[in-house]
Short mmCIF file of C-alpha atoms in Angstrom, two decimals:
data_model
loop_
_atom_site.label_atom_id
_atom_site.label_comp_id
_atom_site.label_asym_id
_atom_site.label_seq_id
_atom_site.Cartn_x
_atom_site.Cartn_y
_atom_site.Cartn_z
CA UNK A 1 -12.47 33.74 9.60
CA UNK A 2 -12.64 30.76 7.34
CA UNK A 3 -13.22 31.15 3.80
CA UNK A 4 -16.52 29.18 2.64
CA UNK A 5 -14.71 28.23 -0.43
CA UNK A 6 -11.96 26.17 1.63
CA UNK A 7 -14.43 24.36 3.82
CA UNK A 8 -16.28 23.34 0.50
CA UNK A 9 -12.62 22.55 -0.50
CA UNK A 10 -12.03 20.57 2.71
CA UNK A 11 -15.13 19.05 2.51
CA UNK A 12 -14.90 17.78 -0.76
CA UNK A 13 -10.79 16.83 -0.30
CA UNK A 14 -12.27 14.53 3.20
CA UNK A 15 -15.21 13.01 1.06
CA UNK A 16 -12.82 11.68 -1.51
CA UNK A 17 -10.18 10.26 1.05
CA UNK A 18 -13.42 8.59 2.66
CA UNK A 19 -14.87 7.22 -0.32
CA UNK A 20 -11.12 5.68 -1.56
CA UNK A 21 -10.59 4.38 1.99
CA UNK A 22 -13.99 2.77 2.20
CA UNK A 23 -13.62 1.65 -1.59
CA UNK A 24 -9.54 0.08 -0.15
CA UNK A 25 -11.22 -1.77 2.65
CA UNK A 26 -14.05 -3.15 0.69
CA UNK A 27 -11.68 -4.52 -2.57
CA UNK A 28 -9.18 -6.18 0.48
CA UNK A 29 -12.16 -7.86 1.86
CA UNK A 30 -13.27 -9.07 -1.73
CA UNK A 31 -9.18 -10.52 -2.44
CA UNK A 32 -9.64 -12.80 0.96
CA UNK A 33 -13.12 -13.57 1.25
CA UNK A 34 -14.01 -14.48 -2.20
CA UNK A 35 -11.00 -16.67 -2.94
CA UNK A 36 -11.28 -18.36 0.42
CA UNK A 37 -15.14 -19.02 -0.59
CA UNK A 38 -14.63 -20.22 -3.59
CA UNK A 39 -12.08 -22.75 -2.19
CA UNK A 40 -14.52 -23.95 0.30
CA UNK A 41 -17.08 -24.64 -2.33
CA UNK A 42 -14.44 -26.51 -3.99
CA UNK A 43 -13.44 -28.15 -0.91
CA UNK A 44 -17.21 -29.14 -0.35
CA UNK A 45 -17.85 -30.48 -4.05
CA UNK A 46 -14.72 -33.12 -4.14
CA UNK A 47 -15.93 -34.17 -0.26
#
């Protein structure tokens, strides 16, 4: 029999580990899209 306090545990251990790798993914897509934007916009003013 599981204890209800470890699958709150569990629970709340997974949430975390979701949140940090969704929060990961989402600052490595910032670093190369927003630089590579703000180049293009740069590229597109001198043109």
């Amino acid at each position: 029999m599981v204890d209800l306090s470890m699958v709150i545990v569990g629970f709340i251990v997974i949430n975390q580990f979701v949140v940090w790798f969704l929060r990961v993914d989402y600052l490595f897509k910032g670093l190369i899209v927003l630089p590579r934007l703000y180049i293009d916009n740069i590229q597109i003013r001198t043109t």
